[in-house]
Tab-separated table of C-alpha atoms in Angstrom:
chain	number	residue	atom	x	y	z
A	248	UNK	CA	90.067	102.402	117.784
A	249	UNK	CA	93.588	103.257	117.946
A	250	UNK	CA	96.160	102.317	115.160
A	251	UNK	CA	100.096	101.867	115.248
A	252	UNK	CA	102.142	102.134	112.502
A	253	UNK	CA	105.800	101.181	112.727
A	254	UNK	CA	108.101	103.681	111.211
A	255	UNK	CA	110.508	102.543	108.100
A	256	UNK	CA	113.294	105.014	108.255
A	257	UNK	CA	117.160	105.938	108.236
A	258	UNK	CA	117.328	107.483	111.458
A	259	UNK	CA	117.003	110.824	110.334
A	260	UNK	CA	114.281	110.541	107.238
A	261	UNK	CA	111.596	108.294	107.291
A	262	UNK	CA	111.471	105.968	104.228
A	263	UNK	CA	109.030	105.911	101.550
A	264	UNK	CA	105.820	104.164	102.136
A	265	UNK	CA	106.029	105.005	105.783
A	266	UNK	CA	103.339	108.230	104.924
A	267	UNK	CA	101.367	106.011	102.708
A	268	UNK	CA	100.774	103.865	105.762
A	269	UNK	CA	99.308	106.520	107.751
A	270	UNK	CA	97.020	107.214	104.902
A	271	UNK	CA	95.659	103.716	104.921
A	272	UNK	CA	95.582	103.689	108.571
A	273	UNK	CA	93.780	107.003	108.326
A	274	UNK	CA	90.988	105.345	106.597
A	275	UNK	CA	90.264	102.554	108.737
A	276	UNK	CA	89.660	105.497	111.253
A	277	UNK	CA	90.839	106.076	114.716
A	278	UNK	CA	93.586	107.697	116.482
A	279	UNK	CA	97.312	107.118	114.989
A	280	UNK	CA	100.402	106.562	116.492
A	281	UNK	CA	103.686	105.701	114.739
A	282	UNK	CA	106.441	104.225	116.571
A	283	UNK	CA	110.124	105.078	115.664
A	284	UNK	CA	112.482	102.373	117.069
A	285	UNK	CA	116.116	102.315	116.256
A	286	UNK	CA	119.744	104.052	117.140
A	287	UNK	CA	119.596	107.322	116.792
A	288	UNK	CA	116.545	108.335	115.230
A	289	UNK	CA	114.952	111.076	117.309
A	290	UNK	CA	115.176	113.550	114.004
A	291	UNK	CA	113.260	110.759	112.023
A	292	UNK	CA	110.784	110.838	115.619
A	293	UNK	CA	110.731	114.767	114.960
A	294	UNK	CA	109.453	114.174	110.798
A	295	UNK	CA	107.101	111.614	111.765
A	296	UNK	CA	105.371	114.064	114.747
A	297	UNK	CA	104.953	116.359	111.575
A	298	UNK	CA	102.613	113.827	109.535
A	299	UNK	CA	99.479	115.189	109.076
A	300	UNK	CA	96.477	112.730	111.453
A	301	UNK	CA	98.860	111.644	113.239
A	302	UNK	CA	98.522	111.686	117.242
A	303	UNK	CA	101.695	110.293	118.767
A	304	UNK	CA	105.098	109.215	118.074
A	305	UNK	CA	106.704	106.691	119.943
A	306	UNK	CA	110.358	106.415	120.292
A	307	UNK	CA	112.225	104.045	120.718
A	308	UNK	CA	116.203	104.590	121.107
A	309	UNK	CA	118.219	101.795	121.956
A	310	UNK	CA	121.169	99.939	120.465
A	311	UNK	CA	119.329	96.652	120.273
A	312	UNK	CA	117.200	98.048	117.602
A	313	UNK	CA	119.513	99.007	115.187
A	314	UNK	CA	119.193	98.061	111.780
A	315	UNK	CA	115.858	96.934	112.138
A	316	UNK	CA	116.261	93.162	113.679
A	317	UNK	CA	112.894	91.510	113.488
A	318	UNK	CA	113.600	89.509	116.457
A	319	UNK	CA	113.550	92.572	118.991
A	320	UNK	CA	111.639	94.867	117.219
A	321	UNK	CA	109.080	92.415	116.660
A	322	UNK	CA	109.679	91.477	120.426
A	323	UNK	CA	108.816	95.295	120.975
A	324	UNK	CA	105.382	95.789	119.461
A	325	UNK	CA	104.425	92.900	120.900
A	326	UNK	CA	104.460	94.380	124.310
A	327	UNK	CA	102.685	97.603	123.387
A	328	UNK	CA	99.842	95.430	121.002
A	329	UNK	CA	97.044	95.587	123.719
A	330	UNK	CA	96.500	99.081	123.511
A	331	UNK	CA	96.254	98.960	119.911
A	332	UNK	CA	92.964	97.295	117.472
A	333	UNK	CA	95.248	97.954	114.067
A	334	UNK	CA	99.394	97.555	113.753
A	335	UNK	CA	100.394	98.954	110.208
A	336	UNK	CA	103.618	98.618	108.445
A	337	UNK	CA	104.642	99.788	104.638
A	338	UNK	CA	105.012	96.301	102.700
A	339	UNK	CA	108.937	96.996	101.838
A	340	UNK	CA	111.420	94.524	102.613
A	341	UNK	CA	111.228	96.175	106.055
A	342	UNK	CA	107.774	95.713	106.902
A	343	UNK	CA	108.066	91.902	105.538
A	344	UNK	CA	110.693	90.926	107.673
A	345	UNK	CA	109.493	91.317	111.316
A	346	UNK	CA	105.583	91.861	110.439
A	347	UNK	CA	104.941	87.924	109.994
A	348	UNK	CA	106.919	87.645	113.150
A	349	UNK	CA	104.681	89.685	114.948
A	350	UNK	CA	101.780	88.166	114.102
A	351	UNK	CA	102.714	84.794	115.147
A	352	UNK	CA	104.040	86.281	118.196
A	353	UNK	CA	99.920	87.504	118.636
A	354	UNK	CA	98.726	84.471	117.455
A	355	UNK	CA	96.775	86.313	114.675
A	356	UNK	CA	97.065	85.766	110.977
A	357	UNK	CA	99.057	88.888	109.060
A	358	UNK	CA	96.929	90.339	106.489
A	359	UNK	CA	99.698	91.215	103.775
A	360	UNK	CA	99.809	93.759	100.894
A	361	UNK	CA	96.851	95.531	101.021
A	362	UNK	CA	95.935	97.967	98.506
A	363	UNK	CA	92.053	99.201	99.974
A	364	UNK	CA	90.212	99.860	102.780
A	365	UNK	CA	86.702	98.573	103.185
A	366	UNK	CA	86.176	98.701	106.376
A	367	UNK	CA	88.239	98.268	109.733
A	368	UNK	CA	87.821	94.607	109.467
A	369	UNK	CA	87.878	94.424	105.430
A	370	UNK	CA	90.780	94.959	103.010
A	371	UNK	CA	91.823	94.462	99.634
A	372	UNK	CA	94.799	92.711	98.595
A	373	UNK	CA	96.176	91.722	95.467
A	374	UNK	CA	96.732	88.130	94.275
A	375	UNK	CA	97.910	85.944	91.580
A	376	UNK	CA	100.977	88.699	90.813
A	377	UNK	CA	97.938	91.547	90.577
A	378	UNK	CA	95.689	89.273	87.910
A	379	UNK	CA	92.883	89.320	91.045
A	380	UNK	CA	91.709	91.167	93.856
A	381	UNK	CA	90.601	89.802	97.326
A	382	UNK	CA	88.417	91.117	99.758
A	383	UNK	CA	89.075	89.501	103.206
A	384	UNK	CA	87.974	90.212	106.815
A	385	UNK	CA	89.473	89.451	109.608
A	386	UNK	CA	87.815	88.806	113.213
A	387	UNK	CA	91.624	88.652	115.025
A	388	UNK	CA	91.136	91.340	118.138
A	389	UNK	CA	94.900	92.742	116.339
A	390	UNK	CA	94.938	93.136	113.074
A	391	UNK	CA	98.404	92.795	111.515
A	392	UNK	CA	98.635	94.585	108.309
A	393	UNK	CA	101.370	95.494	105.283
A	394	UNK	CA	100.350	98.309	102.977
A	395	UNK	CA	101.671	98.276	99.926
A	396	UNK	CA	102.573	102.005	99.331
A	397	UNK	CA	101.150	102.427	96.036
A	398	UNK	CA	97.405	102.335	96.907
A	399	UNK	CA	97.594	104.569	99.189
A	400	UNK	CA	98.816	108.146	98.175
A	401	UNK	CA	101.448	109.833	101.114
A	402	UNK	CA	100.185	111.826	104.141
A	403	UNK	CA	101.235	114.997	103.808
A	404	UNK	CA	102.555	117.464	106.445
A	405	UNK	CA	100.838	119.805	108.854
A	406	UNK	CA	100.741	117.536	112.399
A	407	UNK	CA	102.019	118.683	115.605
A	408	UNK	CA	102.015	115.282	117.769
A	409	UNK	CA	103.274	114.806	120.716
A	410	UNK	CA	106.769	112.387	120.878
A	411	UNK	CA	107.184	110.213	124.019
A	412	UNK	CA	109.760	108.311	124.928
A	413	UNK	CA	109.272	104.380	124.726
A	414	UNK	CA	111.281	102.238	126.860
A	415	UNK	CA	113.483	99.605	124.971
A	416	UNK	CA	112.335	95.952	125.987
A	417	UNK	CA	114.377	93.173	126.527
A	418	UNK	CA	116.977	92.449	124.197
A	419	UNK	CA	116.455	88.760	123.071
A	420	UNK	CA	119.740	88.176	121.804
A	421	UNK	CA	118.866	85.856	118.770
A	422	UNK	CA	120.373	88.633	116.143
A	423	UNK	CA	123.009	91.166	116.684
A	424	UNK	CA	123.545	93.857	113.966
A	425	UNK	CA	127.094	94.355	112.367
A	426	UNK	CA	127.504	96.071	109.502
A	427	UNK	CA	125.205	97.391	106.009
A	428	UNK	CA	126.691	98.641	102.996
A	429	UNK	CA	124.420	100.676	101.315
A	430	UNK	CA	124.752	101.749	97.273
A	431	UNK	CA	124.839	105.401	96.662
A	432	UNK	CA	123.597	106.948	93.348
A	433	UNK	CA	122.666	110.532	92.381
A	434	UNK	CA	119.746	109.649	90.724
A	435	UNK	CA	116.528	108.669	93.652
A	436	UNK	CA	115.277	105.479	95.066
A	437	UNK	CA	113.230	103.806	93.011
A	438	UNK	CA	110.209	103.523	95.614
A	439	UNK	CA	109.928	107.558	95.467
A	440	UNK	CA	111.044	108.790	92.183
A	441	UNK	CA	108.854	110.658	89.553
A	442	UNK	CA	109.840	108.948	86.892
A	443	UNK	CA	111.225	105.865	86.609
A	444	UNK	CA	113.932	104.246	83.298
A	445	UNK	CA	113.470	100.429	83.289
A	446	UNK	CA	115.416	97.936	81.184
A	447	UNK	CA	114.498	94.195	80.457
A	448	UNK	CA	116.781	91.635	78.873
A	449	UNK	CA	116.749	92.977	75.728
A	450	UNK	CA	119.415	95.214	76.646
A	451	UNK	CA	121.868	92.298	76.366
A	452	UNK	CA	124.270	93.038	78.516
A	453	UNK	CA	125.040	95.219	81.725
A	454	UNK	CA	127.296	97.509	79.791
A	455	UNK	CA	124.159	98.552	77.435
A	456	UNK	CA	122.470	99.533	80.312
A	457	UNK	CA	124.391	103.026	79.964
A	458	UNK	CA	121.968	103.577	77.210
A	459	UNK	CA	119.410	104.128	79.807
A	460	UNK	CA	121.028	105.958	82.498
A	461	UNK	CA	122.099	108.797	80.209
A	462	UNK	CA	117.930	108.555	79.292
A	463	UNK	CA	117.530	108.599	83.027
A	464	UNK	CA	120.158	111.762	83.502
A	465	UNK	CA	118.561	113.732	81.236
A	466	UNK	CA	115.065	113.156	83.099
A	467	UNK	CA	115.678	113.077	86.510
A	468	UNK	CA	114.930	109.395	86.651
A	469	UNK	CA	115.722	106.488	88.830
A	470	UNK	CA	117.007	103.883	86.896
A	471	UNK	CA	115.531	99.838	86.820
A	472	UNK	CA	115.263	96.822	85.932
A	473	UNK	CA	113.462	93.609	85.378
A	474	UNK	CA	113.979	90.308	87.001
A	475	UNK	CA	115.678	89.058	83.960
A	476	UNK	CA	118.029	91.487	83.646
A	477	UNK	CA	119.078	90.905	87.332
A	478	UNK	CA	119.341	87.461	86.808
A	479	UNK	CA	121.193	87.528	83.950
A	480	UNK	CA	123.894	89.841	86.175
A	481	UNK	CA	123.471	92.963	84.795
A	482	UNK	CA	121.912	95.089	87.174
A	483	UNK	CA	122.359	94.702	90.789
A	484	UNK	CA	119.408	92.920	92.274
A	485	UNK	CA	117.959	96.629	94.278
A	486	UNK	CA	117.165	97.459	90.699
A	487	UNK	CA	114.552	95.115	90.610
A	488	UNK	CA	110.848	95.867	89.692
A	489	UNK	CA	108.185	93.659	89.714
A	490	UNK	CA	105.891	90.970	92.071
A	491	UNK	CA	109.656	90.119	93.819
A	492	UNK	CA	111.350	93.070	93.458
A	493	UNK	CA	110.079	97.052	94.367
A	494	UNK	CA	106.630	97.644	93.865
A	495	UNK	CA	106.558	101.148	92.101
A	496	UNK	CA	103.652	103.553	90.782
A	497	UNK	CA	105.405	106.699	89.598
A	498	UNK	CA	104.178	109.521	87.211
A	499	UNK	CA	106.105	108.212	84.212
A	500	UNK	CA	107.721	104.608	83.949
A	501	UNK	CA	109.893	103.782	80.414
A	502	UNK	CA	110.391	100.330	79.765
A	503	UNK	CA	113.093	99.521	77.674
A	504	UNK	CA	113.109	96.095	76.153
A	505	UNK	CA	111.065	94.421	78.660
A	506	UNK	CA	108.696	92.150	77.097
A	507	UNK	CA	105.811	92.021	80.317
A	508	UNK	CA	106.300	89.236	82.170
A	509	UNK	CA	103.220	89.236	84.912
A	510	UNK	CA	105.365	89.445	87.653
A	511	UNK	CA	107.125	92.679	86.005
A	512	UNK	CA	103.176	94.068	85.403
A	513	UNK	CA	102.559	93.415	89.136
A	514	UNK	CA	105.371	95.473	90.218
A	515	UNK	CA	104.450	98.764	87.889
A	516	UNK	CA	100.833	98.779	86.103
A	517	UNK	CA	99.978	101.237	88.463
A	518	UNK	CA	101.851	104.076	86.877
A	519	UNK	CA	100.272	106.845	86.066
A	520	UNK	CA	101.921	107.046	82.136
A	521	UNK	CA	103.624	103.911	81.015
A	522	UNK	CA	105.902	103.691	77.794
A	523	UNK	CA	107.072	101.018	76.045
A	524	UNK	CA	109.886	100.666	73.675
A	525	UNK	CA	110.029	97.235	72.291
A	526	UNK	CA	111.361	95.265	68.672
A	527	UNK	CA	108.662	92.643	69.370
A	528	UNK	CA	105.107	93.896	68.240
A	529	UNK	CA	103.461	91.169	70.145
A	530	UNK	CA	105.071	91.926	73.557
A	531	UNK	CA	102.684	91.799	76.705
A	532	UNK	CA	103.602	94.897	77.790
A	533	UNK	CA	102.275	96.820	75.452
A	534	UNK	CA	98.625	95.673	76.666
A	535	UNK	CA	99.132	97.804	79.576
A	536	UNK	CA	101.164	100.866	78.076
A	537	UNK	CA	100.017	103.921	77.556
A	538	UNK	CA	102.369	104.926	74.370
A	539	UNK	CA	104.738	102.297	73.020
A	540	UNK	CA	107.139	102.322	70.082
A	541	UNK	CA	107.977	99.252	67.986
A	542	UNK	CA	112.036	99.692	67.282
A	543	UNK	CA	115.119	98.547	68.030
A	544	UNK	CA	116.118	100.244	71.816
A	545	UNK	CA	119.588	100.816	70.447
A	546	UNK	CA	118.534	103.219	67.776
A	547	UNK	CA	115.378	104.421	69.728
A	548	UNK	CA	116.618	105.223	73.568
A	549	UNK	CA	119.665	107.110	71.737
A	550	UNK	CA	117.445	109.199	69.476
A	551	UNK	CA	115.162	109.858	72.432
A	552	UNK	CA	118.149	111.347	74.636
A	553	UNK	CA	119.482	113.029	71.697
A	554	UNK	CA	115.973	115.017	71.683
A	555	UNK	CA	115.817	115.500	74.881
């Protein structure tokens, strides 16, 4: 068998969830290639040819691909599919946007999300926002797969594959890229950080949520939210966690006056520690918390700074 997994990166860096992918393509078993397509990016080629079970690296480096346009990228893979029984992507926003495309390009059905391997024609995904898991094969000759990142743990380094150059196909001209403007913090991207200071609608307002990031400061932390804080407008909506936001598993995850809607559990149960700090005694999510304090988050998440 030979797998392809399609590179998330910023042309320099590869994104996370892009390791994780090799990981799950590493146990479906066979010989791994990950393609690198976009403007620019033979230093993110360079990282990726440093993956450990990893083969080859294609690159792709051509204008047409830049900032990721499903329509040509997608337009891409298809032309190289034939040579491949498994095409892997990470199950970001990235992965969703030109992997459905893909598949309908093969004429397959996409297998999305999956969080196990059974076999190289069985998976398991989640379903009803994480309440139930489904086991489902698939006899397509391609197999079009998202991972999502946090069932997998990253590949680490030690490779030495070899990086060949991948022509760039035909540009189909349905989408031209103009512009991205990008947010820039201090504090990591909530898909890769350690530890991880969330805040729920309890907060009340955006303004209170500077109660967390000095909490977040004095860890190291990312900083997030749930979806009803970013509907209510006080986060940005790229702080989201949960089933329609990020999908995060870090080492330690704080949330702050989130009460546990499902779709919020979907999107961090997985966390190695959870802690919840919550007025409510009858919240949801302290069913799946690890430690959790009953008391008001303005008098708690102060005190707990102050300690720390």
């Amino acid at each position: 068998m030979a797998i392809l997994v399609i590179a998330e990166h910023d042309g320099k860096q590869l994104k996370p969830g892009t390791t994780n992918t090799v990981t799950a393509a590493a146990k479906i078993g066979g010989d791994i290639t990950v393609l690198v397509a976009g403007t620019g990016c033979a230093e993110a080629a360079q990282v990726a040819a440093k993956i450990a079970g990893v083969q080859k690296v294609l690159l792709a480096d051509s204008a047409q691909y830049a900032g990721g346009a499903a329509e040509n990228l997608a337009a891409l893979v298809q032309g190289i599919a034939a040579q491949y029984s498994h095409i892997l992507a990470p199950a970001t926003g990235y992965g969703k946007n030109f992997m459905p495309r893909l598949a309908a390009l093969l004429d397959v059905q996409q297998i999305s999300d999956i969080s196990a391997v059974v076999s190289p024609d069985t998976f398991v995904r989640p379903i009803y926002a994480g309440n139930a898991m489904a086991t489902v094969q698939s006899v397509d000759k391609v197999k079009v797969i998202t991972v999502r990142a946090t069932g997998f743990d990253a590949a680490g380094e030690g490779g030495s594959a070899v990086v060949e150059n991948l022509a760039a196909g035909a540009d189909t001209g349905l989408t031209t890229f103009k512009s991205q403007e990008l947010s820039k913090s201090d504090r990591p991207e909530l898909t890769a950080a350690r530890i991880i200071v969330s805040g729920g609608r309890g907060m009340g307002s955006g303004d209170n949520f500077k109660i967390l990031e000095a909490l977040a400061d004095k860890l190291g932390a990312a900083v997030g939210a749930s979806r009803a804080a970013v509907d209510s407008g006080f986060v940005p909506n790229d702080y989201q966690v949960g089933q329609t936001g990020k999908i995060v598993a870090p080492e330690l995850y704080i949330a702050v006056g989130i009460s546990g809607a499902i779709q919020h559990l979907a999107g961090m149960k997985d966390s190695k520690v959870i802690i919840a700090i919550n007025k409510d005694p009858e919240a949801p999510i302290f069913a799946v918390a690890d430690y959790w304090l009953v008391e008001d988050l303005f008098k708690a998440v102060p005190e707990f700074t102050a300690a720390l």
